[in-house]
Amino acid sequence: MSAANASVLQFLDEECEDARNPEHAAQTERYFKGIHPFYGIKSPALRPMIKKVQAQHGREWTAESLLSTTESLLEAPHGEKKMLGVYLLGVPANLKQIEEEPRVIDTLGGFIERYVQDWATCDGLSSQVVRKLIERNPDYAPEVQAWCQSPNDWKQRSSCVSFVCLARHGNYNGVIFDIATNVVRNPKRFPQLGAGWVLRELSLADEPAVIDFIKEHYEDFSREGLRYAIEKMDKPLQKQLLSYGRRASMRAAGSESISAMALQMQQ
């Protein structure tokens, strides 16, 4: 680790200690079910820390030093340190630096596999960093798309969340449907909600296609994931889709009864 990187990490250590709020920390730890310890610092107070870092070191950053410093922050136990890593990479000038790194998507995917254990860090990296890299360079989209086949739940979720803000524009429909097809098969909560979230936004661009997808993959959705996917549709349509599986089962049962009666008549 370079002296500059060590200086940044020490500065952020001191800033976090100075801003520690034990009461809010206890509340946040309960909310996240004890996954991480927290200092009790709210997000609006974290961004000024990064502004100070940028003012001091912005001209010194390279892609390598940015990614190395971010990895150290993500590896740290406290939830706020992880978000500081996200905010550091999300600075526009820093995004421009790491965009030139040929294996940046692989590197970020490795960070998710090794260090992400909660939705806040996952969604921060996905929306503040990965999504913006895709906006800058659409050639990154297939690499992120491939995360949907990872055995890692957070990488699967990230493959969805990285496209949430892009979905409503209708530019990645095929990519998103491929991602959702894979992720919706995972019954765990956070991948399910990731799939539902990106489909919800895609419904603003192509609602008929999303409806067809839901019907085709209805049995794969959790109830909560389905509710996410249909949240921006009109209320009668939501009600129809929520009961679609029940009606389909009734139709199938009716067809079986008719077939059984026809077979009896032939005997």
PDB file of C-alpha atoms in Angstrom:
ATOM      1  CA  MET A   1       0.000   0.000   0.000  1.00  0.00           C
ATOM      2  CA  SER A   2       1.338   3.434  -0.933  1.00  0.00           C
ATOM      3  CA  ALA A   3       1.871   6.215   1.595  1.00  0.00           C
ATOM      4  CA  ALA A   4      -0.972   8.183  -0.031  1.00  0.00           C
ATOM      5  CA  ASN A   5      -3.384   5.268   0.317  1.00  0.00           C
ATOM      6  CA  ALA A   6      -2.392   4.767   3.947  1.00  0.00           C
ATOM      7  CA  SER A   7      -2.900   8.476   4.561  1.00  0.00           C
ATOM      8  CA  VAL A   8      -6.427   8.346   3.105  1.00  0.00           C
ATOM      9  CA  LEU A   9      -7.382   5.329   5.193  1.00  0.00           C
ATOM     10  CA  GLN A  10      -5.992   6.898   8.368  1.00  0.00           C
ATOM     11  CA  PHE A  11      -7.877  10.138   7.675  1.00  0.00           C
ATOM     12  CA  LEU A  12     -11.150   8.253   7.178  1.00  0.00           C
ATOM     13  CA  ASP A  13     -10.524   6.240  10.352  1.00  0.00           C
ATOM     14  CA  GLU A  14     -10.179   9.455  12.312  1.00  0.00           C
ATOM     15  CA  GLU A  15     -13.197  11.072  10.671  1.00  0.00           C
ATOM     16  CA  CYS A  16     -15.385   8.063  11.436  1.00  0.00           C
ATOM     17  CA  GLU A  17     -14.236   7.904  15.033  1.00  0.00           C
ATOM     18  CA  ASP A  18     -14.950  11.605  15.505  1.00  0.00           C
ATOM     19  CA  ALA A  19     -18.452  11.216  14.028  1.00  0.00           C
ATOM     20  CA  ARG A  20     -19.315   8.041  15.960  1.00  0.00           C
ATOM     21  CA  ASN A  21     -22.878   7.969  17.372  1.00  0.00           C
ATOM     22  CA  PRO A  22     -23.393   4.881  19.590  1.00  0.00           C
ATOM     23  CA  GLU A  23     -27.173   5.268  19.796  1.00  0.00           C
ATOM     24  CA  HIS A  24     -27.647   5.421  16.038  1.00  0.00           C
ATOM     25  CA  ALA A  25     -25.061   2.658  15.608  1.00  0.00           C
ATOM     26  CA  ALA A  26     -27.127   0.324  17.778  1.00  0.00           C
ATOM     27  CA  GLN A  27     -30.274   1.109  15.777  1.00  0.00           C
ATOM     28  CA  THR A  28     -28.517   0.499  12.459  1.00  0.00           C
ATOM     29  CA  GLU A  29     -26.974  -2.756  13.648  1.00  0.00           C
ATOM     30  CA  ARG A  30     -30.411  -4.008  14.654  1.00  0.00           C
ATOM     31  CA  TYR A  31     -31.828  -2.992  11.279  1.00  0.00           C
ATOM     32  CA  PHE A  32     -29.087  -4.904   9.452  1.00  0.00           C
ATOM     33  CA  LYS A  33     -29.490  -7.835  11.843  1.00  0.00           C
ATOM     34  CA  GLY A  34     -25.935  -7.655  13.152  1.00  0.00           C
ATOM     35  CA  ILE A  35     -24.239  -8.300   9.802  1.00  0.00           C
ATOM     36  CA  HIS A  36     -21.750  -5.458  10.396  1.00  0.00           C
ATOM     37  CA  PRO A  37     -20.765  -3.131  13.193  1.00  0.00           C
ATOM     38  CA  PHE A  38     -21.556   0.527  12.502  1.00  0.00           C
ATOM     39  CA  TYR A  39     -20.207   3.841  13.716  1.00  0.00           C
ATOM     40  CA  GLY A  40     -23.707   5.308  13.590  1.00  0.00           C
ATOM     41  CA  ILE A  41     -22.912   7.878  10.880  1.00  0.00           C
ATOM     42  CA  LYS A  42     -25.707   8.760   8.463  1.00  0.00           C
ATOM     43  CA  SER A  43     -24.963   8.788   4.718  1.00  0.00           C
ATOM     44  CA  PRO A  44     -25.137  12.595   4.260  1.00  0.00           C
ATOM     45  CA  ALA A  45     -22.239  12.918   6.685  1.00  0.00           C
ATOM     46  CA  LEU A  46     -20.079  10.444   4.736  1.00  0.00           C
ATOM     47  CA  ARG A  47     -19.957  12.316   1.442  1.00  0.00           C
ATOM     48  CA  PRO A  48     -18.146  15.368   2.859  1.00  0.00           C
ATOM     49  CA  MET A  49     -15.397  13.007   4.004  1.00  0.00           C
ATOM     50  CA  ILE A  50     -14.885  11.912   0.414  1.00  0.00           C
ATOM     51  CA  LYS A  51     -14.893  15.533  -0.756  1.00  0.00           C
ATOM     52  CA  LYS A  52     -12.040  16.226   1.635  1.00  0.00           C
ATOM     53  CA  VAL A  53     -10.153  13.176   0.344  1.00  0.00           C
ATOM     54  CA  GLN A  54     -10.646  14.327  -3.245  1.00  0.00           C
ATOM     55  CA  ALA A  55      -9.486  17.840  -2.462  1.00  0.00           C
ATOM     56  CA  GLN A  56      -6.281  16.439  -0.988  1.00  0.00           C
ATOM     57  CA  HIS A  57      -5.573  13.477  -3.274  1.00  0.00           C
ATOM     58  CA  GLY A  58      -7.753  13.848  -6.376  1.00  0.00           C
ATOM     59  CA  ARG A  59      -4.852  14.632  -8.687  1.00  0.00           C
ATOM     60  CA  GLU A  60      -2.795  11.727  -7.378  1.00  0.00           C
ATOM     61  CA  TRP A  61      -5.282   8.934  -8.029  1.00  0.00           C
ATOM     62  CA  THR A  62      -4.604   6.195 -10.538  1.00  0.00           C
ATOM     63  CA  ALA A  63      -6.970   3.355 -11.358  1.00  0.00           C
ATOM     64  CA  GLU A  64      -4.744   1.006  -9.352  1.00  0.00           C
ATOM     65  CA  SER A  65      -4.599   3.214  -6.245  1.00  0.00           C
ATOM     66  CA  LEU A  66      -8.345   3.924  -6.350  1.00  0.00           C
ATOM     67  CA  LEU A  67      -9.247   0.255  -6.587  1.00  0.00           C
ATOM     68  CA  SER A  68      -6.721  -0.679  -3.901  1.00  0.00           C
ATOM     69  CA  THR A  69      -8.043   1.958  -1.484  1.00  0.00           C
ATOM     70  CA  THR A  70     -11.628   0.959  -2.218  1.00  0.00           C
ATOM     71  CA  GLU A  71     -10.810  -2.680  -1.547  1.00  0.00           C
ATOM     72  CA  SER A  72      -9.367  -1.749   1.839  1.00  0.00           C
ATOM     73  CA  LEU A  73     -12.541   0.171   2.673  1.00  0.00           C
ATOM     74  CA  LEU A  74     -14.832  -2.629   1.528  1.00  0.00           C
ATOM     75  CA  GLU A  75     -12.797  -5.127   3.515  1.00  0.00           C
ATOM     76  CA  ALA A  76     -13.195  -3.066   6.695  1.00  0.00           C
ATOM     77  CA  PRO A  77     -15.809  -4.383   9.139  1.00  0.00           C
ATOM     78  CA  HIS A  78     -17.914  -1.232   9.557  1.00  0.00           C
ATOM     79  CA  GLY A  79     -20.788  -0.590   7.190  1.00  0.00           C
ATOM     80  CA  GLU A  80     -19.887   3.086   6.806  1.00  0.00           C
ATOM     81  CA  LYS A  81     -16.380   2.212   5.606  1.00  0.00           C
ATOM     82  CA  LYS A  82     -17.903   0.074   2.880  1.00  0.00           C
ATOM     83  CA  MET A  83     -20.102   2.966   1.747  1.00  0.00           C
ATOM     84  CA  LEU A  84     -17.094   5.288   1.761  1.00  0.00           C
ATOM     85  CA  GLY A  85     -15.481   2.882  -0.700  1.00  0.00           C
ATOM     86  CA  VAL A  86     -18.570   3.120  -2.900  1.00  0.00           C
ATOM     87  CA  TYR A  87     -18.646   6.917  -2.719  1.00  0.00           C
ATOM     88  CA  LEU A  88     -14.929   7.135  -3.501  1.00  0.00           C
ATOM     89  CA  LEU A  89     -15.310   5.204  -6.762  1.00  0.00           C
ATOM     90  CA  GLY A  90     -18.519   7.055  -7.611  1.00  0.00           C
ATOM     91  CA  VAL A  91     -16.799  10.443  -7.890  1.00  0.00           C
ATOM     92  CA  PRO A  92     -16.986  11.321 -11.631  1.00  0.00           C
ATOM     93  CA  ALA A  93     -13.250  11.973 -11.952  1.00  0.00           C
ATOM     94  CA  ASN A  94     -12.515   8.650 -10.264  1.00  0.00           C
ATOM     95  CA  LEU A  95     -14.948   6.793 -12.499  1.00  0.00           C
ATOM     96  CA  LYS A  96     -13.061   8.200 -15.457  1.00  0.00           C
ATOM     97  CA  GLN A  97      -9.834   6.809 -14.005  1.00  0.00           C
ATOM     98  CA  ILE A  98     -11.085   3.285 -13.393  1.00  0.00           C
ATOM     99  CA  GLU A  99     -12.964   3.167 -16.703  1.00  0.00           C
ATOM    100  CA  GLU A 100      -9.595   2.834 -18.422  1.00  0.00           C
ATOM    101  CA  GLU A 101      -8.710  -0.266 -16.383  1.00  0.00           C
ATOM    102  CA  PRO A 102      -9.293  -3.234 -18.764  1.00  0.00           C
ATOM    103  CA  ARG A 103     -10.442  -5.654 -16.035  1.00  0.00           C
ATOM    104  CA  VAL A 104     -12.420  -3.199 -13.936  1.00  0.00           C
ATOM    105  CA  ILE A 105     -15.681  -5.188 -14.120  1.00  0.00           C
ATOM    106  CA  ASP A 106     -13.892  -8.382 -13.085  1.00  0.00           C
ATOM    107  CA  THR A 107     -12.285  -6.481 -10.222  1.00  0.00           C
ATOM    108  CA  LEU A 108     -15.614  -5.084  -9.015  1.00  0.00           C
ATOM    109  CA  GLY A 109     -17.195  -8.515  -9.324  1.00  0.00           C
ATOM    110  CA  GLY A 110     -14.440  -9.897  -7.129  1.00  0.00           C
ATOM    111  CA  PHE A 111     -15.102  -7.181  -4.561  1.00  0.00           C
ATOM    112  CA  ILE A 112     -18.766  -8.197  -4.456  1.00  0.00           C
ATOM    113  CA  GLU A 113     -17.907 -11.869  -4.000  1.00  0.00           C
ATOM    114  CA  ARG A 114     -15.411 -11.230  -1.227  1.00  0.00           C
ATOM    115  CA  TYR A 115     -16.749  -8.268   0.716  1.00  0.00           C
ATOM    116  CA  VAL A 116     -20.460  -7.668   0.096  1.00  0.00           C
ATOM    117  CA  GLN A 117     -22.858  -9.146   2.635  1.00  0.00           C
ATOM    118  CA  ASP A 118     -25.690  -6.596   2.699  1.00  0.00           C
ATOM    119  CA  TRP A 119     -28.074  -4.911   0.283  1.00  0.00           C
ATOM    120  CA  ALA A 120     -26.829  -1.369   0.978  1.00  0.00           C
ATOM    121  CA  THR A 121     -23.254  -2.052  -0.120  1.00  0.00           C
ATOM    122  CA  CYS A 122     -24.433  -4.199  -3.021  1.00  0.00           C
ATOM    123  CA  ASP A 123     -26.874  -1.596  -4.300  1.00  0.00           C
ATOM    124  CA  GLY A 124     -24.423   1.251  -3.767  1.00  0.00           C
ATOM    125  CA  LEU A 125     -21.712  -0.416  -5.844  1.00  0.00           C
ATOM    126  CA  SER A 126     -24.255  -1.440  -8.457  1.00  0.00           C
ATOM    127  CA  SER A 127     -26.023   1.883  -8.901  1.00  0.00           C
ATOM    128  CA  GLN A 128     -23.236   4.340  -8.125  1.00  0.00           C
ATOM    129  CA  VAL A 129     -20.341   2.588  -9.829  1.00  0.00           C
ATOM    130  CA  VAL A 130     -21.214  -0.337 -12.112  1.00  0.00           C
ATOM    131  CA  ARG A 131     -24.262   1.343 -13.667  1.00  0.00           C
ATOM    132  CA  LYS A 132     -22.275   4.510 -14.383  1.00  0.00           C
ATOM    133  CA  LEU A 133     -19.481   2.491 -15.983  1.00  0.00           C
ATOM    134  CA  ILE A 134     -22.044   0.862 -18.287  1.00  0.00           C
ATOM    135  CA  GLU A 135     -23.377   4.321 -19.183  1.00  0.00           C
ATOM    136  CA  ARG A 136     -19.855   5.420 -20.048  1.00  0.00           C
ATOM    137  CA  ASN A 137     -19.001   2.238 -21.931  1.00  0.00           C
ATOM    138  CA  PRO A 138     -21.874  -0.044 -23.058  1.00  0.00           C
ATOM    139  CA  ASP A 139     -19.330  -2.761 -23.860  1.00  0.00           C
ATOM    140  CA  TYR A 140     -19.289  -3.471 -20.118  1.00  0.00           C
ATOM    141  CA  ALA A 141     -22.943  -4.555 -20.175  1.00  0.00           C
ATOM    142  CA  PRO A 142     -22.316  -8.197 -21.253  1.00  0.00           C
ATOM    143  CA  GLU A 143     -19.704  -8.612 -18.517  1.00  0.00           C
ATOM    144  CA  VAL A 144     -22.169  -7.479 -15.859  1.00  0.00           C
ATOM    145  CA  GLN A 145     -24.894  -9.580 -17.476  1.00  0.00           C
ATOM    146  CA  ALA A 146     -22.751 -12.667 -16.908  1.00  0.00           C
ATOM    147  CA  TRP A 147     -22.961 -12.083 -13.136  1.00  0.00           C
ATOM    148  CA  CYS A 148     -26.527 -13.419 -13.230  1.00  0.00           C
ATOM    149  CA  GLN A 149     -25.072 -16.923 -13.544  1.00  0.00           C
ATOM    150  CA  SER A 150     -22.809 -16.565 -10.520  1.00  0.00           C
ATOM    151  CA  PRO A 151     -23.484 -18.817  -7.515  1.00  0.00           C
ATOM    152  CA  ASN A 152     -23.022 -15.708  -5.344  1.00  0.00           C
ATOM    153  CA  ASP A 153     -26.389 -14.204  -4.332  1.00  0.00           C
ATOM    154  CA  TRP A 154     -25.064 -10.633  -4.118  1.00  0.00           C
ATOM    155  CA  LYS A 155     -23.458 -10.849  -7.538  1.00  0.00           C
ATOM    156  CA  GLN A 156     -26.782 -12.051  -8.930  1.00  0.00           C
ATOM    157  CA  ARG A 157     -28.571  -9.144  -7.271  1.00  0.00           C
ATOM    158  CA  SER A 158     -25.953  -6.713  -8.566  1.00  0.00           C
ATOM    159  CA  SER A 159     -26.497  -7.924 -12.127  1.00  0.00           C
ATOM    160  CA  CYS A 160     -30.100  -6.719 -11.725  1.00  0.00           C
ATOM    161  CA  VAL A 161     -29.575  -3.526  -9.748  1.00  0.00           C
ATOM    162  CA  SER A 162     -26.846  -2.302 -12.108  1.00  0.00           C
ATOM    163  CA  PHE A 163     -29.524  -1.982 -14.802  1.00  0.00           C
ATOM    164  CA  VAL A 164     -32.358  -0.525 -12.687  1.00  0.00           C
ATOM    165  CA  CYS A 165     -31.766   3.087 -13.708  1.00  0.00           C
ATOM    166  CA  LEU A 166     -31.104   2.053 -17.316  1.00  0.00           C
ATOM    167  CA  ALA A 167     -34.136  -0.212 -17.715  1.00  0.00           C
ATOM    168  CA  ARG A 168     -36.758   2.528 -18.009  1.00  0.00           C
ATOM    169  CA  HIS A 169     -35.069   3.830 -21.178  1.00  0.00           C
ATOM    170  CA  GLY A 170     -35.569   0.558 -23.043  1.00  0.00           C
ATOM    171  CA  ASN A 171     -31.974   0.190 -24.266  1.00  0.00           C
ATOM    172  CA  TYR A 172     -31.079  -3.121 -22.603  1.00  0.00           C
ATOM    173  CA  ASN A 173     -34.326  -5.096 -22.736  1.00  0.00           C
ATOM    174  CA  GLY A 174     -32.801  -8.337 -24.000  1.00  0.00           C
ATOM    175  CA  VAL A 175     -29.961  -8.168 -21.487  1.00  0.00           C
ATOM    176  CA  ILE A 176     -32.368  -7.514 -18.621  1.00  0.00           C
ATOM    177  CA  PHE A 177     -34.723 -10.351 -19.546  1.00  0.00           C
ATOM    178  CA  ASP A 178     -31.765 -12.740 -19.723  1.00  0.00           C
ATOM    179  CA  ILE A 179     -30.580 -11.580 -16.300  1.00  0.00           C
ATOM    180  CA  ALA A 180     -34.063 -11.881 -14.794  1.00  0.00           C
ATOM    181  CA  THR A 181     -34.555 -15.347 -16.296  1.00  0.00           C
ATOM    182  CA  ASN A 182     -31.537 -16.613 -14.394  1.00  0.00           C
ATOM    183  CA  VAL A 183     -31.912 -14.642 -11.169  1.00  0.00           C
ATOM    184  CA  VAL A 184     -35.635 -15.300 -10.643  1.00  0.00           C
ATOM    185  CA  ARG A 185     -34.830 -19.014 -10.321  1.00  0.00           C
ATOM    186  CA  ASN A 186     -32.985 -18.211  -7.095  1.00  0.00           C
ATOM    187  CA  PRO A 187     -35.572 -18.404  -4.291  1.00  0.00           C
ATOM    188  CA  LYS A 188     -33.534 -16.291  -1.866  1.00  0.00           C
ATOM    189  CA  ARG A 189     -34.968 -12.929  -0.924  1.00  0.00           C
ATOM    190  CA  PHE A 190     -32.414 -10.412  -2.174  1.00  0.00           C
ATOM    191  CA  PRO A 191     -31.879 -11.904  -5.646  1.00  0.00           C
ATOM    192  CA  GLN A 192     -35.673 -12.151  -5.994  1.00  0.00           C
ATOM    193  CA  LEU A 193     -36.131  -8.501  -5.068  1.00  0.00           C
ATOM    194  CA  GLY A 194     -33.342  -7.489  -7.432  1.00  0.00           C
ATOM    195  CA  ALA A 195     -35.099  -9.254 -10.299  1.00  0.00           C
ATOM    196  CA  GLY A 196     -38.434  -7.727  -9.358  1.00  0.00           C
ATOM    197  CA  TRP A 197     -36.920  -4.256  -9.077  1.00  0.00           C
ATOM    198  CA  VAL A 198     -35.310  -4.230 -12.531  1.00  0.00           C
ATOM    199  CA  LEU A 199     -38.472  -5.686 -14.121  1.00  0.00           C
ATOM    200  CA  ARG A 200     -40.529  -2.969 -12.422  1.00  0.00           C
ATOM    201  CA  GLU A 201     -38.429  -0.301 -14.130  1.00  0.00           C
ATOM    202  CA  LEU A 202     -38.444  -2.171 -17.430  1.00  0.00           C
ATOM    203  CA  SER A 203     -42.245  -2.222 -17.300  1.00  0.00           C
ATOM    204  CA  LEU A 204     -42.118   1.558 -17.849  1.00  0.00           C
ATOM    205  CA  ALA A 205     -40.440   0.937 -21.220  1.00  0.00           C
ATOM    206  CA  ASP A 206     -42.139  -2.291 -22.339  1.00  0.00           C
ATOM    207  CA  GLU A 207     -45.000  -3.330 -20.078  1.00  0.00           C
ATOM    208  CA  PRO A 208     -46.431  -6.029 -22.431  1.00  0.00           C
ATOM    209  CA  ALA A 209     -43.084  -7.824 -22.574  1.00  0.00           C
ATOM    210  CA  VAL A 210     -42.739  -7.721 -18.785  1.00  0.00           C
ATOM    211  CA  ILE A 211     -46.274  -9.111 -18.398  1.00  0.00           C
ATOM    212  CA  ASP A 212     -45.416 -11.964 -20.758  1.00  0.00           C
ATOM    213  CA  PHE A 213     -42.234 -12.635 -18.807  1.00  0.00           C
ATOM    214  CA  ILE A 214     -44.101 -12.749 -15.508  1.00  0.00           C
ATOM    215  CA  LYS A 215     -46.634 -15.209 -16.870  1.00  0.00           C
ATOM    216  CA  GLU A 216     -43.935 -17.420 -18.361  1.00  0.00           C
ATOM    217  CA  HIS A 217     -41.880 -17.481 -15.145  1.00  0.00           C
ATOM    218  CA  TYR A 218     -44.715 -17.125 -12.654  1.00  0.00           C
ATOM    219  CA  GLU A 219     -43.802 -20.217 -10.652  1.00  0.00           C
ATOM    220  CA  ASP A 220     -40.259 -18.937 -10.111  1.00  0.00           C
ATOM    221  CA  PHE A 221     -41.275 -15.680  -8.433  1.00  0.00           C
ATOM    222  CA  SER A 222     -41.595 -15.288  -4.704  1.00  0.00           C
ATOM    223  CA  ARG A 223     -44.710 -13.345  -3.760  1.00  0.00           C
ATOM    224  CA  GLU A 224     -42.543 -10.417  -2.663  1.00  0.00           C
ATOM    225  CA  GLY A 225     -40.499 -10.476  -5.861  1.00  0.00           C
ATOM    226  CA  LEU A 226     -43.673 -10.500  -7.936  1.00  0.00           C
ATOM    227  CA  ARG A 227     -45.071  -7.528  -6.026  1.00  0.00           C
ATOM    228  CA  TYR A 228     -41.895  -5.592  -6.774  1.00  0.00           C
ATOM    229  CA  ALA A 229     -42.148  -6.416 -10.485  1.00  0.00           C
ATOM    230  CA  ILE A 230     -45.748  -5.207 -10.867  1.00  0.00           C
ATOM    231  CA  GLU A 231     -45.585  -2.210  -8.515  1.00  0.00           C
ATOM    232  CA  LYS A 232     -45.767   0.439 -11.275  1.00  0.00           C
ATOM    233  CA  MET A 233     -48.576  -1.215 -13.233  1.00  0.00           C
ATOM    234  CA  ASP A 234     -52.171  -0.077 -12.772  1.00  0.00           C
ATOM    235  CA  LYS A 235     -54.112  -1.613  -9.890  1.00  0.00           C
ATOM    236  CA  PRO A 236     -56.478  -3.867 -11.916  1.00  0.00           C
ATOM    237  CA  LEU A 237     -53.502  -5.336 -13.779  1.00  0.00           C
ATOM    238  CA  GLN A 238     -51.617  -5.889 -10.527  1.00  0.00           C
ATOM    239  CA  LYS A 239     -54.607  -7.776  -9.141  1.00  0.00           C
ATOM    240  CA  GLN A 240     -54.865  -9.856 -12.302  1.00  0.00           C
ATOM    241  CA  LEU A 241     -51.191 -10.836 -12.223  1.00  0.00           C
ATOM    242  CA  LEU A 242     -51.216 -11.616  -8.513  1.00  0.00           C
ATOM    243  CA  SER A 243     -53.983 -14.149  -9.120  1.00  0.00           C
ATOM    244  CA  TYR A 244     -52.637 -15.409 -12.453  1.00  0.00           C
ATOM    245  CA  GLY A 245     -51.103 -18.572 -10.993  1.00  0.00           C
ATOM    246  CA  ARG A 246     -54.311 -19.511  -9.222  1.00  0.00           C
ATOM    247  CA  ARG A 247     -56.352 -19.087 -12.388  1.00  0.00           C
ATOM    248  CA  ALA A 248     -53.799 -21.025 -14.412  1.00  0.00           C
ATOM    249  CA  SER A 249     -53.973 -23.870 -11.897  1.00  0.00           C
ATOM    250  CA  MET A 250     -57.774 -23.878 -12.090  1.00  0.00           C
ATOM    251  CA  ARG A 251     -57.632 -24.004 -15.891  1.00  0.00           C
ATOM    252  CA  ALA A 252     -55.162 -26.880 -15.756  1.00  0.00           C
ATOM    253  CA  ALA A 253     -57.320 -28.742 -13.242  1.00  0.00           C
ATOM    254  CA  GLY A 254     -60.376 -28.185 -15.441  1.00  0.00           C
ATOM    255  CA  SER A 255     -58.563 -29.537 -18.479  1.00  0.00           C
ATOM    256  CA  GLU A 256     -57.496 -32.634 -16.545  1.00  0.00           C
ATOM    257  CA  SER A 257     -61.106 -33.235 -15.458  1.00  0.00           C
ATOM    258  CA  ILE A 258     -62.370 -32.944 -19.031  1.00  0.00           C
ATOM    259  CA  SER A 259     -59.669 -35.316 -20.259  1.00  0.00           C
ATOM    260  CA  ALA A 260     -60.568 -37.818 -17.536  1.00  0.00           C
ATOM    261  CA  MET A 261     -64.266 -37.642 -18.440  1.00  0.00           C
ATOM    262  CA  ALA A 262     -63.466 -38.137 -22.132  1.00  0.00           C
ATOM    263  CA  LEU A 263     -61.335 -41.168 -21.281  1.00  0.00           C
ATOM    264  CA  GLN A 264     -64.164 -42.678 -19.203  1.00  0.00           C
ATOM    265  CA  MET A 265     -66.640 -42.190 -22.046  1.00  0.00           C
ATOM    266  CA  GLN A 266     -64.342 -44.065 -24.400  1.00  0.00           C
ATOM    267  CA  GLN A 267     -64.105 -47.055 -22.087  1.00  0.00           C
TER     268      GLN A 267
END
